[in-house]
Structure formats: C-alpha cells, structure tokens
Backbone as numpy.savetxt, mean C-alpha at the origin, in Angstrom:
# Nx Ny Nz CAx CAy CAz Cx Cy Cz
-16.55 -24.10 26.71 -16.13 -22.73 26.38 -14.90 -22.36 27.20
-13.85 -21.96 26.52 -12.59 -21.64 27.19 -12.62 -20.22 27.75
-11.72 -19.97 28.70 -11.62 -18.65 29.31 -10.17 -18.16 29.27
-10.03 -16.85 29.26 -8.69 -16.25 29.21 -8.76 -14.85 29.80
-7.64 -14.43 30.40 -7.54 -13.07 30.92 -6.41 -12.34 30.21
-6.67 -11.11 29.81 -5.63 -10.24 29.23 -5.36 -9.12 30.23
-4.12 -8.95 30.58 -3.75 -7.88 31.50 -3.07 -6.75 30.73
-3.63 -5.56 30.81 -3.03 -4.40 30.16 -1.88 -3.89 31.02
-0.73 -3.77 30.40 0.46 -3.35 31.14 1.03 -2.07 30.55
1.49 -1.20 31.44 2.16 0.04 31.05 1.29 0.93 30.16
-0.03 0.87 30.37 -0.93 1.71 29.60 -2.21 1.92 30.41
-2.76 3.11 30.35 -4.00 3.41 31.04 -5.14 2.68 30.33
-5.93 1.89 31.04 -7.01 1.13 30.39 -7.96 1.99 29.57
-8.21 3.23 30.01 -9.14 4.08 29.25 -8.61 4.40 27.86
-7.26 4.35 27.70 -6.68 4.58 26.37 -7.10 3.48 25.39
-7.31 2.27 25.90 -7.72 1.14 25.07 -9.24 1.00 25.02
-9.90 1.26 26.15 -11.35 1.10 26.20 -12.08 2.27 25.53
-11.51 3.47 25.64 -12.17 4.66 25.11 -13.20 5.21 26.08
-13.64 6.44 25.84 -14.67 7.06 26.66 -15.96 6.25 26.54
-16.55 5.91 27.70 -17.77 5.08 27.73 -17.58 3.76 27.00
-16.34 3.25 27.03 -16.00 1.96 26.41 -16.26 1.92 24.90
-16.20 3.08 24.26 -16.53 3.14 22.84 -15.57 2.30 22.00
-14.28 2.37 22.28 -13.28 1.65 21.48 -13.41 0.15 21.68
-13.47 -0.29 22.95 -13.52 -1.72 23.22 -14.84 -2.32 22.69
-15.93 -1.54 22.77 -17.21 -2.05 22.25 -17.16 -2.21 20.73
-16.48 -1.26 20.06 -16.35 -1.38 18.60 -15.50 -2.60 18.25
-14.46 -2.82 19.03 -13.62 -4.00 18.81 -14.44 -5.27 19.02
-15.28 -5.28 20.04 -16.09 -6.47 20.33 -17.06 -6.79 19.20
-17.43 -5.77 18.42 -18.37 -6.02 17.32 -17.77 -6.95 16.27
-16.44 -7.06 16.24 -15.78 -7.98 15.33 -15.77 -9.42 15.87
-16.18 -9.58 17.13 -16.15 -10.89 17.77 -17.51 -11.20 18.40
-18.54 -11.41 17.59 -19.90 -11.60 18.12 -20.06 -12.84 19.00
-19.19 -13.83 18.83 -19.31 -15.07 19.61 -18.42 -15.08 20.85
-17.75 -13.97 21.10 -16.82 -13.89 22.23 -17.41 -13.01 23.32
-17.43 -13.51 24.54 -17.89 -12.71 25.68 -16.69 -11.96 26.25
-16.78 -10.64 26.28 -15.67 -9.80 26.72 -16.12 -8.97 27.92
-15.35 -9.04 29.00 -15.66 -8.27 30.21 -14.42 -7.46 30.61
-14.38 -6.18 30.25 -13.23 -5.35 30.66 -13.48 -4.72 32.04
-12.50 -4.83 32.91 -12.61 -4.21 34.23 -11.21 -3.82 34.69
-11.06 -2.52 34.97 -9.73 -1.99 35.32 -8.75 -2.37 34.22
-7.63 -3.01 34.60 -6.64 -3.36 33.56 -6.71 -4.84 33.18
-7.82 -5.49 33.51 -8.01 -6.91 33.17 -9.19 -7.05 32.21
-8.98 -7.79 31.12 -10.06 -8.10 30.19 -10.29 -9.61 30.25
-11.49 -10.00 30.67 -11.84 -11.41 30.74 -12.53 -11.84 29.46
-12.12 -12.99 28.94 -12.67 -13.49 27.69 -13.26 -14.89 27.89
-14.36 -15.16 27.20 -14.94 -16.50 27.15 -15.34 -16.78 25.71
-14.84 -17.88 25.19 -15.16 -18.21 23.81 -14.20 -19.23 23.25
-14.08 -19.26 21.93 -13.15 -20.21 21.30 -11.72 -19.71 21.43
-10.79 -20.67 21.38 -9.37 -20.31 21.48 -8.97 -19.39 20.33
-9.52 -19.65 19.14 -9.17 -18.83 17.98 -9.62 -17.39 18.19
-10.87 -17.20 18.65 -11.37 -15.84 18.88 -10.55 -15.14 19.95
-10.21 -15.87 21.00 -9.45 -15.24 22.09 -8.05 -14.85 21.63
-7.43 -15.70 20.82 -6.09 -15.37 20.29 -6.16 -14.15 19.38
-7.20 -14.10 18.53 -7.35 -12.96 17.63 -7.64 -11.68 18.40
-8.42 -11.79 19.46 -8.71 -10.62 20.29 -7.43 -10.12 20.95
-6.62 -11.05 21.44 -5.33 -10.67 22.03 -4.46 -9.95 21.01
-4.42 -10.46 19.77 -3.65 -9.81 18.70 -4.17 -8.39 18.45
-5.50 -8.24 18.51 -6.10 -6.92 18.28 -5.71 -5.95 19.38
-5.76 -6.40 20.62 -5.37 -5.54 21.75 -3.90 -5.15 21.62
-3.06 -6.10 21.24 -1.63 -5.80 21.05 -1.43 -4.76 19.96
-2.19 -4.90 18.86 -2.08 -3.95 17.75 -2.55 -2.56 18.18
-3.65 -2.49 18.90 -4.15 -1.20 19.38 -3.18 -0.55 20.35
-2.54 -1.37 21.16 -1.53 -0.84 22.10 -0.36 -0.22 21.35
0.08 -0.89 20.27 1.17 -0.33 19.46 0.75 0.99 18.83
-0.49 1.05 18.34 -0.98 2.29 17.73 -1.03 3.40 18.77
-1.54 3.08 19.96 -1.66 4.09 21.02 -0.30 4.65 21.41
0.74 3.86 21.34 2.07 4.32 21.70 2.59 5.36 20.71
1.94 5.44 19.54 2.42 6.34 18.50 1.49 7.53 18.26
0.35 7.57 18.95 -0.56 8.69 18.81 -1.26 8.94 20.14
-1.84 10.12 20.30 -2.40 10.51 21.60 -3.70 9.78 21.94
-4.55 9.58 20.96 -5.85 8.97 21.23 -6.20 7.96 20.14
-6.86 6.89 20.54 -7.39 5.92 19.59 -8.79 6.34 19.16
-9.20 5.88 17.98 -10.58 6.05 17.55 -11.04 4.76 16.87
-12.29 4.72 16.48 -12.81 3.48 15.89 -12.16 3.17 14.55
-11.66 4.19 13.86 -10.94 3.94 12.60 -9.67 3.14 12.85
-9.03 3.38 14.01 -7.84 2.60 14.36 -8.19 1.14 14.54
-9.36 0.87 15.14 -9.80 -0.51 15.28 -10.01 -1.14 13.91
-10.72 -0.42 13.03 -10.98 -0.96 11.70 -9.69 -1.22 10.92
-8.68 -0.37 11.16 -7.44 -0.45 10.37 -6.66 -1.72 10.63
-6.89 -2.37 11.78 -6.09 -3.56 12.09 -6.72 -4.84 11.54
-7.88 -4.70 10.93 -8.56 -5.87 10.38 -8.48 -5.88 8.86
-8.41 -7.08 8.31 -8.53 -7.28 6.88 -9.79 -8.08 6.62
-10.34 -7.95 5.43 -11.52 -8.73 5.07 -11.09 -9.86 4.15
-11.30 -11.09 4.58 -10.96 -12.25 3.76 -12.20 -13.11 3.56
-12.29 -13.76 2.41 -13.45 -14.58 2.10 -13.20 -16.03 2.49
-14.11 -16.56 3.29 -14.03 -17.96 3.69 -14.38 -18.84 2.49
-13.50 -19.78 2.15 -13.69 -20.58 0.94 -14.92 -21.48 1.02
-15.24 -21.97 2.21 -16.36 -22.89 2.36 -17.71 -22.16 2.34
-17.82 -21.13 3.16 -19.10 -20.44 3.28 -19.29 -19.32 2.26
-18.16 -18.80 1.73 -18.23 -17.67 0.81 -18.46 -16.35 1.51
-18.50 -16.38 2.86 -18.73 -15.16 3.62 -17.43 -14.40 3.85
-17.56 -13.07 3.95 -16.40 -12.22 4.24 -16.19 -12.16 5.75
-14.99 -12.47 6.21 -14.70 -12.48 7.64 -13.53 -11.55 7.94
-13.62 -10.92 9.09 -12.54 -10.03 9.52 -11.46 -10.83 10.22
-10.23 -10.64 9.81 -9.10 -11.30 10.45 -8.04 -10.25 10.76
-7.21 -10.56 11.73 -6.18 -9.62 12.17 -4.81 -10.13 11.74
-4.12 -9.43 10.86 -2.75 -9.82 10.54 -1.84 -9.48 11.71
-0.83 -10.27 11.93 0.17 -9.92 12.94 1.53 -9.86 12.29
2.52 -9.50 13.05 3.83 -9.25 12.45 4.51 -10.53 11.96
3.91 -11.68 12.28 4.44 -12.94 11.75 3.64 -13.42 10.55
2.65 -12.65 10.14 1.82 -13.00 8.99 2.69 -13.07 7.75
2.59 -14.19 7.02 3.45 -14.38 5.84 3.14 -13.37 4.74
1.94 -12.76 4.79 1.57 -11.79 3.77 1.88 -10.36 4.19
2.41 -10.16 5.40 2.73 -8.82 5.86 3.93 -8.28 5.08
3.85 -7.02 4.69 4.95 -6.40 3.96 5.74 -5.48 4.88
5.05 -4.56 5.54 5.74 -3.59 6.38 4.77 -3.07 7.43
5.31 -2.64 8.57 4.50 -2.00 9.60 4.59 -0.49 9.36
3.44 0.11 9.08 3.41 1.53 8.74 3.16 2.42 9.93
2.62 3.60 9.65 2.35 4.59 10.69 1.26 4.11 11.65
1.41 4.50 12.92 0.43 4.17 13.96 0.21 2.67 14.10
1.26 1.90 13.79 1.17 0.45 13.94 0.41 -0.25 12.84
-0.01 0.49 11.81 -0.77 -0.12 10.72 0.08 -1.15 9.99
-0.43 -2.34 9.87 0.30 -3.41 9.19 -0.14 -3.48 7.74
0.77 -3.22 6.83 0.48 -3.25 5.40 0.69 -4.67 4.90
-0.35 -5.25 4.36 -0.35 -6.66 4.01 -0.81 -6.85 2.57
-0.23 -7.84 1.91 -0.73 -8.23 0.58 -2.08 -8.91 0.77
-3.14 -8.29 0.25 -4.49 -8.73 0.59 -5.18 -9.57 -0.48
-4.75 -9.44 -1.71 -5.44 -10.15 -2.79 -4.46 -11.07 -3.53
-5.01 -11.90 -4.39 -4.20 -12.87 -5.14 -3.07 -12.19 -5.89
-3.36 -11.10 -6.60 -2.33 -10.50 -7.44 -1.41 -9.58 -6.64
-1.88 -9.03 -5.52 -0.96 -8.32 -4.63 0.08 -9.30 -4.09
-0.36 -10.48 -3.72 0.57 -11.51 -3.23 1.52 -11.95 -4.34
1.01 -12.02 -5.57 1.87 -12.37 -6.70 2.94 -11.31 -6.92
2.56 -10.03 -6.73 3.52 -8.95 -6.88 4.63 -9.09 -5.85
4.27 -9.39 -4.60 5.27 -9.58 -3.55 6.19 -10.75 -3.90
5.60 -11.83 -4.39 6.38 -13.02 -4.73 7.31 -12.76 -5.91
6.79 -12.14 -6.96 7.60 -11.91 -8.16 8.69 -10.87 -7.92
8.42 -9.92 -7.03 9.45 -8.93 -6.69 10.71 -9.63 -6.17
10.53 -10.72 -5.43 11.68 -11.42 -4.83 12.54 -12.12 -5.86
11.96 -12.44 -7.03 12.69 -13.24 -8.02 12.91 -12.51 -9.35
12.38 -11.31 -9.49 12.53 -10.55 -10.74 13.00 -9.13 -10.43
13.87 -8.61 -11.28 14.35 -7.24 -11.09 13.43 -6.21 -11.73
12.57 -6.66 -12.64 11.61 -5.75 -13.29 10.24 -6.40 -13.29
9.26 -5.71 -12.69 7.90 -6.23 -12.61 6.94 -5.17 -13.16
6.06 -5.60 -14.07 4.97 -4.76 -14.55 3.70 -5.17 -13.79
3.04 -4.22 -13.15 1.79 -4.48 -12.45 0.70 -3.67 -13.14
-0.19 -4.36 -13.83 -1.18 -3.70 -14.69 -2.59 -4.00 -14.19
-3.48 -3.02 -14.26 -4.85 -3.29 -13.86 -5.60 -2.04 -13.48
-6.88 -2.19 -13.15 -7.75 -1.04 -12.90 -7.45 -0.32 -11.60
-8.07 0.84 -11.45 -7.91 1.65 -10.25 -8.41 0.89 -9.03
-7.73 1.12 -7.90 -8.20 0.56 -6.64 -7.70 -0.83 -6.32
-6.83 -1.39 -7.16 -6.36 -2.76 -6.93 -5.11 -2.81 -6.05
-4.61 -1.66 -5.65 -3.46 -1.64 -4.74 -2.12 -1.87 -5.40
-2.04 -1.68 -6.71 -0.78 -1.90 -7.43 0.32 -1.01 -6.87
0.07 0.30 -6.90 1.08 1.27 -6.47 1.33 1.17 -4.97
0.28 1.01 -4.20 0.41 0.96 -2.74 1.27 -0.24 -2.33
1.03 -1.39 -2.94 1.82 -2.59 -2.63 3.26 -2.40 -3.06
3.46 -1.79 -4.23 4.82 -1.53 -4.71 5.58 -0.61 -3.75
4.92 0.44 -3.28 5.57 1.38 -2.37 5.86 0.71 -1.04
4.96 -0.16 -0.57 5.22 -0.90 0.67 6.47 -1.77 0.52
6.61 -2.43 -0.62 7.81 -3.24 -0.88 9.06 -2.36 -0.89
8.92 -1.18 -1.48 10.07 -0.27 -1.56 10.48 0.22 -0.18
9.51 0.57 0.65 9.81 1.02 2.02 10.48 -0.10 2.81
9.97 -1.31 2.65 10.60 -2.45 3.34 12.03 -2.65 2.87
12.27 -2.57 1.58 13.63 -2.73 1.05 14.57 -1.68 1.61
14.05 -0.45 1.73 14.87 0.64 2.28 15.16 0.40 3.75
14.13 0.00 4.51 14.31 -0.26 5.94 15.28 -1.41 6.18
15.24 -2.43 5.31 16.12 -3.59 5.46 17.49 -3.38 4.84
17.72 -2.16 4.33 19.00 -1.79 3.72 19.33 -2.67 2.51
18.29 -3.13 1.82 18.50 -3.87 0.58 18.88 -2.92 -0.55
18.46 -1.68 -0.45 18.79 -0.63 -1.42 19.16 0.63 -0.64
19.79 1.56 -1.34 20.19 2.82 -0.71 19.22 3.95 -0.98
18.46 3.83 -2.07 17.55 4.90 -2.45 16.20 4.36 -2.88
15.20 5.18 -2.69 13.85 4.87 -3.15 13.45 6.00 -4.08
13.14 5.67 -5.32 12.81 6.69 -6.32 11.44 6.40 -6.90
10.54 7.37 -6.77 9.19 7.24 -7.28 8.96 8.29 -8.36
8.40 7.86 -9.48 8.19 8.80 -10.56 6.89 8.50 -11.29
6.35 9.51 -11.90 5.17 9.34 -12.76 5.15 10.49 -13.76
4.60 10.26 -14.95 4.51 11.34 -15.93 3.49 12.38 -15.49
3.86 13.64 -15.57 2.93 14.73 -15.21 2.19 15.16 -16.47
1.41 14.26 -17.00 0.76 14.49 -18.29 -0.12 15.71 -18.27
-0.98 15.82 -17.24 -1.93 16.93 -17.22 -1.23 18.28 -17.12
0.03 18.26 -16.63 0.74 19.52 -16.43 1.01 20.22 -17.76
1.31 19.44 -18.78 1.61 19.90 -20.13 1.52 21.38 -20.40
0.49 21.79 -21.10 0.33 23.17 -21.54 -0.05 24.10 -20.39
-0.64 23.57 -19.31 -1.15 24.42 -18.26 -0.16 24.65 -17.13
0.99 24.01 -17.19 1.96 24.10 -16.10 2.35 25.53 -15.79
2.55 26.34 -16.80 2.98 27.72 -16.59 1.95 28.58 -15.91
0.70 28.16 -15.93 -0.36 28.96 -15.32 -0.56 28.63 -13.84
0.09 27.55 -13.38 -0.05 27.19 -11.97 0.88 28.04 -11.13
0.45 28.41 -9.89 1.31 29.24 -9.03 2.48 28.47 -8.45
3.51 29.20 -8.03 4.64 28.59 -7.33 5.79 28.20 -8.22
6.84 27.65 -7.57 8.02 27.20 -8.32 7.71 25.84 -8.96
8.73 25.25 -9.60 8.50 24.01 -10.34 7.99 22.90 -9.44
8.58 22.78 -8.24 8.16 21.74 -7.31 6.69 21.92 -6.93
6.31 23.15 -6.64 4.93 23.43 -6.24 3.96 23.18 -7.39
4.41 23.39 -8.62 3.56 23.13 -9.79 3.34 21.63 -9.98
4.39 20.84 -9.71 4.34 19.41 -10.00 3.79 18.57 -8.85
3.89 19.07 -7.61 3.49 18.28 -6.45 2.07 17.73 -6.54
1.09 18.49 -7.06 -0.26 17.92 -7.13 -0.34 16.63 -7.94
0.51 16.50 -8.96 0.49 15.30 -9.79 1.21 14.13 -9.13
2.03 14.44 -8.13 2.78 13.41 -7.43 2.16 13.09 -6.07
1.07 13.79 -5.71 0.49 13.66 -4.38 0.11 12.23 -4.00
-0.43 11.41 -4.92 -0.75 10.03 -4.53 0.46 9.26 -4.00
1.64 9.57 -4.51 2.85 8.90 -4.03 3.21 9.39 -2.63
3.08 10.70 -2.40 3.30 11.24 -1.06 2.33 10.60 -0.06
1.07 10.45 -0.47 0.05 9.91 0.43 0.40 8.49 0.86
0.82 7.66 -0.09 1.16 6.27 0.24 2.37 6.22 1.17
3.37 7.01 0.88 4.56 7.05 1.75 4.19 7.52 3.14
3.27 8.49 3.22 2.86 9.02 4.52 2.17 8.00 5.39
1.60 6.95 4.78 0.99 5.87 5.54 2.03 4.97 6.19
3.26 5.03 5.69 4.27 4.05 6.10 5.47 4.65 6.81
5.68 5.95 6.65 6.84 6.61 7.24 6.37 7.88 7.95
6.85 8.10 9.16 6.49 9.30 9.92 6.86 10.55 9.11
6.01 11.58 9.19 6.20 12.77 8.36 7.55 13.42 8.57
8.01 13.48 9.83 9.33 14.09 10.10 10.44 13.27 9.49
10.34 11.93 9.58 11.35 11.05 9.01 11.30 11.11 7.49
10.11 11.16 6.93 9.96 11.24 5.47 10.60 12.51 4.94
10.35 13.62 5.64 10.94 14.90 5.23 12.46 14.82 5.26
12.99 14.21 6.30 14.45 14.06 6.43 15.02 13.21 5.30
14.37 12.09 5.01 14.84 11.19 3.95 14.78 11.85 2.58
13.77 12.69 2.37 13.65 13.38 1.09 14.68 14.50 0.97
14.94 15.19 2.07 15.93 16.27 2.04 17.33 15.74 1.76
17.63 14.54 2.26 18.96 13.98 2.03 19.04 13.17 0.74
17.90 13.04 0.03 17.90 12.36 -1.26 17.76 10.86 -1.20
17.53 10.31 0.00 17.34 8.86 0.11 16.02 8.45 -0.53
15.01 9.31 -0.38 13.74 9.13 -1.08 13.56 10.30 -2.03
13.31 9.98 -3.30 13.12 11.01 -4.32 11.80 10.78 -5.04
11.03 11.84 -5.17 9.77 11.79 -5.93 9.87 12.86 -7.01
9.79 12.43 -8.26 10.03 13.38 -9.35 9.26 12.97 -10.59
8.94 13.93 -11.45 8.30 13.59 -12.73 9.25 12.79 -13.61
8.69 12.04 -14.53 9.47 11.12 -15.36 10.59 11.81 -16.13
10.36 13.03 -16.57 11.37 13.73 -17.36 12.69 13.87 -16.62
12.64 13.86 -15.29 13.85 14.03 -14.48 14.72 12.78 -14.45
14.23 11.67 -15.02 14.99 10.42 -15.01 16.02 10.37 -16.15
15.84 11.20 -17.15 16.72 11.14 -18.32 18.18 11.39 -17.94
19.06 10.55 -18.48 20.50 10.73 -18.27 21.04 10.13 -16.99
20.18 9.56 -16.16 20.62 9.02 -14.88 20.87 7.52 -14.97
21.76 7.01 -14.12 21.93 5.58 -13.92 21.54 5.29 -12.48
20.53 4.48 -12.28 19.96 4.27 -10.95 20.46 2.95 -10.38
21.50 3.04 -9.56 22.09 1.85 -8.93 21.69 1.78 -7.46
21.65 0.54 -6.92 21.30 0.32 -5.52 20.01 1.07 -5.16
19.02 0.96 -6.04 17.80 1.73 -5.87 16.56 0.88 -6.13
15.50 1.25 -5.46 14.18 0.68 -5.74 13.41 1.78 -6.45
13.02 1.52 -7.69 12.44 2.56 -8.54 11.04 2.15 -9.00
10.08 3.05 -8.82 8.70 2.77 -9.22 8.25 3.82 -10.24
7.78 3.35 -11.37 7.14 4.22 -12.36 5.64 3.99 -12.26
4.92 5.01 -11.84 3.47 4.92 -11.68 2.76 5.57 -12.88
1.54 5.14 -13.14 0.75 5.69 -14.26 1.49 5.56 -15.59
2.10 4.40 -15.82 2.94 4.22 -17.00 2.14 4.21 -18.30
0.81 4.10 -18.22 0.01 4.16 -19.45 0.10 5.52 -20.11
0.59 6.51 -19.37 0.72 7.87 -19.92 2.12 8.16 -20.43
2.91 7.11 -20.67 4.23 7.27 -21.26 4.20 6.80 -22.72
5.03 7.43 -23.53 5.22 6.94 -24.89 6.18 5.77 -24.85
6.30 5.05 -25.95 7.24 3.94 -26.01 8.66 4.44 -25.79
8.98 5.60 -26.33 10.32 6.17 -26.14 10.59 6.53 -24.69
9.60 7.09 -24.02 9.76 7.43 -22.61 9.92 6.17 -21.76
9.15 5.15 -22.08 9.26 3.89 -21.33 10.64 3.29 -21.51
11.14 3.31 -22.74 12.50 2.80 -22.99 13.51 3.62 -22.22
13.37 4.94 -22.24 14.30 5.81 -21.50 14.31 5.44 -20.02
13.13 5.24 -19.46 13.05 4.91 -18.03 13.69 3.57 -17.73
13.34 2.54 -18.49 13.82 1.19 -18.19 15.33 1.06 -18.37
15.89 1.84 -19.27 17.34 1.77 -19.49 18.13 2.56 -18.45
17.43 3.13 -17.45 18.11 3.77 -16.32 18.59 2.73 -15.31
18.14 1.48 -15.44 18.41 0.45 -14.44 19.90 0.17 -14.30
20.37 0.29 -13.05 21.77 0.00 -12.76 21.91 -1.25 -11.92
23.11 -1.51 -11.42 23.35 -2.70 -10.62 22.58 -2.64 -9.30
22.13 -3.82 -8.84 21.40 -3.96 -7.59 20.20 -3.02 -7.51
19.44 -2.98 -8.59 18.23 -2.15 -8.62 17.00 -3.00 -8.89
15.89 -2.56 -8.35 14.59 -3.19 -8.59 13.67 -2.14 -9.21
12.99 -2.52 -10.29 12.06 -1.61 -10.96 10.67 -2.23 -10.93
9.67 -1.43 -10.56 8.27 -1.83 -10.69 7.55 -0.76 -11.50
6.83 -1.20 -12.52 6.08 -0.29 -13.40 4.60 -0.60 -13.22
3.81 0.41 -12.87 2.37 0.21 -12.71 1.61 1.01 -13.75
0.46 0.51 -14.15 -0.32 1.23 -15.15 -1.71 0.64 -15.34
-2.57 1.43 -15.91 -3.95 1.04 -16.17 -4.30 1.50 -17.58
-4.41 0.55 -18.50 -4.63 0.89 -19.91 -6.00 1.52 -20.16
-6.89 1.47 -19.18 -8.21 2.09 -19.36 -8.22 3.55 -18.93
-7.09 4.05 -18.41 -7.05 5.44 -17.95 -5.91 6.22 -18.59
-5.84 6.16 -19.90 -4.81 6.90 -20.64 -5.24 8.36 -20.74
-4.38 9.29 -20.30 -4.71 10.71 -20.30 -4.05 11.46 -21.46
-3.31 10.76 -22.30 -2.65 11.41 -23.42 -3.69 11.90 -24.43
-3.43 13.03 -25.08 -4.39 13.55 -26.08 -4.73 12.52 -27.14
-3.72 11.78 -27.57 -3.92 10.68 -28.52 -3.60 9.37 -27.81
-4.61 8.59 -27.50 -4.41 7.37 -26.72 -3.46 6.39 -27.41
-3.36 6.48 -28.72 -2.48 5.59 -29.46 -1.01 5.86 -29.15
-0.72 7.01 -28.55 0.67 7.35 -28.22 1.18 6.60 -27.00
0.29 5.97 -26.25 0.72 5.22 -25.07 1.62 4.07 -25.48
2.76 3.96 -24.81 3.73 2.92 -25.17 3.72 1.72 -24.25
2.83 1.73 -23.22 2.87 0.66 -22.22 2.52 -0.70 -22.82
1.41 -0.76 -23.53 0.99 -2.05 -24.10 2.01 -2.55 -25.12
2.55 -1.63 -25.92 3.58 -2.01 -26.91 4.83 -2.51 -26.19
5.19 -1.83 -25.11 6.36 -2.24 -24.35 6.20 -3.62 -23.74
5.00 -3.93 -23.24 4.73 -5.25 -22.67 4.89 -6.33 -23.74
4.40 -6.05 -24.95 4.52 -7.03 -26.03 5.98 -7.28 -26.37
6.81 -6.25 -26.31 8.23 -6.39 -26.62 9.02 -7.11 -25.53
8.63 -6.86 -24.27 9.47 -7.28 -23.15 8.90 -8.42 -22.33
7.62 -8.70 -22.49 6.92 -9.60 -21.57 7.50 -10.99 -21.46
8.17 -11.47 -22.49 8.68 -12.85 -22.46 10.16 -12.94 -22.11
10.76 -11.80 -21.78 12.18 -11.81 -21.41 12.33 -12.38 -20.00
13.26 -13.27 -19.83 13.50 -13.87 -18.51 13.99 -12.78 -17.55
13.43 -12.78 -16.34 13.80 -11.76 -15.37 12.80 -10.62 -15.30
11.82 -10.66 -16.24 10.76 -9.65 -16.24 9.43 -10.34 -15.98
8.66 -9.82 -15.05 7.35 -10.38 -14.71 6.26 -9.39 -15.10
5.15 -9.91 -15.61 3.98 -9.10 -15.94 2.79 -9.66 -15.16
2.19 -8.84 -14.30 1.06 -9.26 -13.48 -0.16 -8.44 -13.88
-1.24 -9.12 -14.22 -2.47 -8.44 -14.63 -3.50 -8.49 -13.50
-3.67 -7.36 -12.83 -4.67 -7.26 -11.77 -6.06 -7.16 -12.41
-7.07 -7.60 -11.66 -8.44 -7.53 -12.16 -9.37 -6.89 -11.15
-10.64 -6.79 -11.51 -11.62 -6.16 -10.61 -11.73 -6.92 -9.30
-11.39 -8.21 -9.31 -11.45 -8.99 -8.07 -10.39 -8.55 -7.06
-9.41 -7.76 -7.52 -8.35 -7.28 -6.63 -8.66 -5.91 -6.03
-9.77 -5.30 -6.43 -10.08 -3.95 -5.95 -10.34 -3.97 -4.45
-9.63 -3.12 -3.72 -9.71 -3.11 -2.26 -10.26 -1.79 -1.73
-10.77 -0.94 -2.60 -11.42 0.28 -2.16 -12.88 -0.01 -1.81
-13.69 1.01 -1.78 -15.12 0.85 -1.49 -15.71 -0.20 -2.43
-16.62 -1.06 -1.92 -17.21 -2.12 -2.76 -17.82 -1.62 -4.06
-18.26 -0.36 -4.09 -18.85 0.18 -5.31 -17.82 0.36 -6.42
-16.53 0.50 -6.04 -15.50 0.78 -7.05 -15.42 -0.33 -8.08
-15.45 -1.59 -7.62 -15.36 -2.71 -8.57 -16.55 -2.70 -9.52
-17.73 -2.33 -9.01 -18.91 -2.26 -9.86 -18.80 -1.12 -10.86
-18.23 -0.01 -10.41 -18.04 1.14 -11.31 -17.08 0.78 -12.43
-15.95 0.14 -12.06 -14.96 -0.26 -13.07 -15.58 -1.22 -14.07
-16.33 -2.19 -13.58 -16.96 -3.17 -14.48 -17.94 -2.50 -15.43
-18.70 -1.55 -14.90 -19.67 -0.85 -15.73 -19.01 -0.08 -16.85
-17.91 0.60 -16.54 -17.19 1.35 -17.57 -16.52 0.41 -18.57
-16.04 -0.75 -18.11 -15.42 -1.70 -19.01 -16.41 -2.22 -20.05
-17.68 -2.32 -19.65 -18.71 -2.85 -20.55 -19.25 -1.79 -21.50
-18.97 -0.51 -21.20 -19.54 0.56 -22.02 -18.87 0.69 -23.38
C-alpha cells in the first residue's frame, strides 16, 4: 500500500475540510479504499496510486472552487465528479475530470469543469470541429443544448468567434404575450430562461451582463433573426421542433463567413397547435446528406439528469 502527503498551501484548511470535517468526509465517501488522515494543512493518504492521484485532483478542484466563492458545500464536492460505467464490471464509478481531460469542454463557474459525458455529447464535440452546421436531436435531459452552449462559450473565450447568439422560438408566447406584464424583453425572458441558466453555469453573472450589454452575447427569440447575416458568430437554435420549415430555412440562411451553427430539437416535444407544422424533421430529410452538415441522434442512454428521467422518457415513448 502506497503513501502520499498533500500539503494545502495558501488556504485555510477548514475551508477545505469544512465544519466538523463535513466536506473532507463527504469527499472521502468517493474513495472507500483510501485511508485519509487530515491534520492541520497536511492530508496523509494510504492506498492505490490511482486513488491518491484522483484524490489530489479532487483537492485541487475544490481549492479552485473555494477561490471563487466564500464557502464550500457538499454539492461542490459532487460537482467535480462524473459518473462513468466500467466496461468490465458494468458498475457506475465516480471519476474526476481535470483540465487535461480530452473530453473537457470549458471550465465554468466555481471551477466546475464542463465535460462531454456521453457517447453522443462527445460526438457533438467532435463533429463541431469538422462541420459548420450540426443538428443535435433527441429527448429531454440528454445535454444537447448544454453541450452546445459549452462549445459556444469555449469558442468565444478562445476568440474563434466574435459573437455568441442563442435563439429559440417563443411558441407559447403566441396569443398570450400581450397579457404578460412588462416590456417585450420581460415578456420573452421566461421562454429564454433555460439559455440564461446554462450560460450562468459557465460565465460569472457580472461578466455575462457586460457581454450581453455590449452585444457579444445575444439571446433573442427566433423572429429577431430575420434579415440578419451572422458572420464570425457561434449561433444556436434551441427547441427547433417548434419551427416551421420556412422559419428553419430563414434561420439557416442567416449563416455568414466564419460561423458555426448548432440546431437542437426533440421531435417528441412539439408545442405547435398543429404538430404537422413542425419543419425540423422535413428539414433534416432535405439537408441531412449535404457535406458539411452533421446530424446526431441522441437517445435515452444519453440522459444525464435524474435516473428517473430516462425511465419517464421511455415510458412516454411506448405510450
């Protein structure tokens, strides 16, 4: 059994250990075969080299998170782990991605590392690099939009594009829009909130507000795309199953030079009064075989929300 010492530097040990060692004990629960002895600013480890290296990565990740917020909690510990299935045993094991992880997309708020976690999320990352237009289709909870937004944030941070534009049809707003309080932005924001939420995971609120005020990041309903040419931009159309074929054509023909487009949708969640009006499936049939366009079909195996979600989706699919 190997041994190792971790020395905490430039940080109060209680910030990492938590009151009554609550944080460090929760972290240790992920390493049942590792003996951990924290004392002052030294953590002594006994176990396998792999466990000790992963524990070190976890401490480093928690330290990064602590530098960006006042207090750690057990949710912060959980956030640094991913669940992966061991091919031999079939068991789900917790692993810690690090900044050299080939599946890492971007480092978000509080040190959270956003990683491509499933087969089709990884395919989306791969196809984004070689295609200017990607369709990501599949059920709720598969991370289609979240992965797309992570790619967009990374592209913006790396200065691959100058603007990030997120849009979705405000279908439900239709006839009831006039009855909602506030100006047009306040009326539409509830329909765009999922996009704000994803961005908020990856960009500090003050920085996000600044980027939106200067127009570097734009979130708008689909109707606002008409007449524009989107150059040097990363553009995401979310909930595309609620667009007509004409609207989809209008959106796709906005593509300008040095632009990347990702279209996400779920054909089982069409909110249009007449489901036959949805143009997404028709658009895929027209465009799917064009070189430079990728179509990725996510499945229930890609669902990364609560374990019950995949069962719920399957049950509705069978009904």
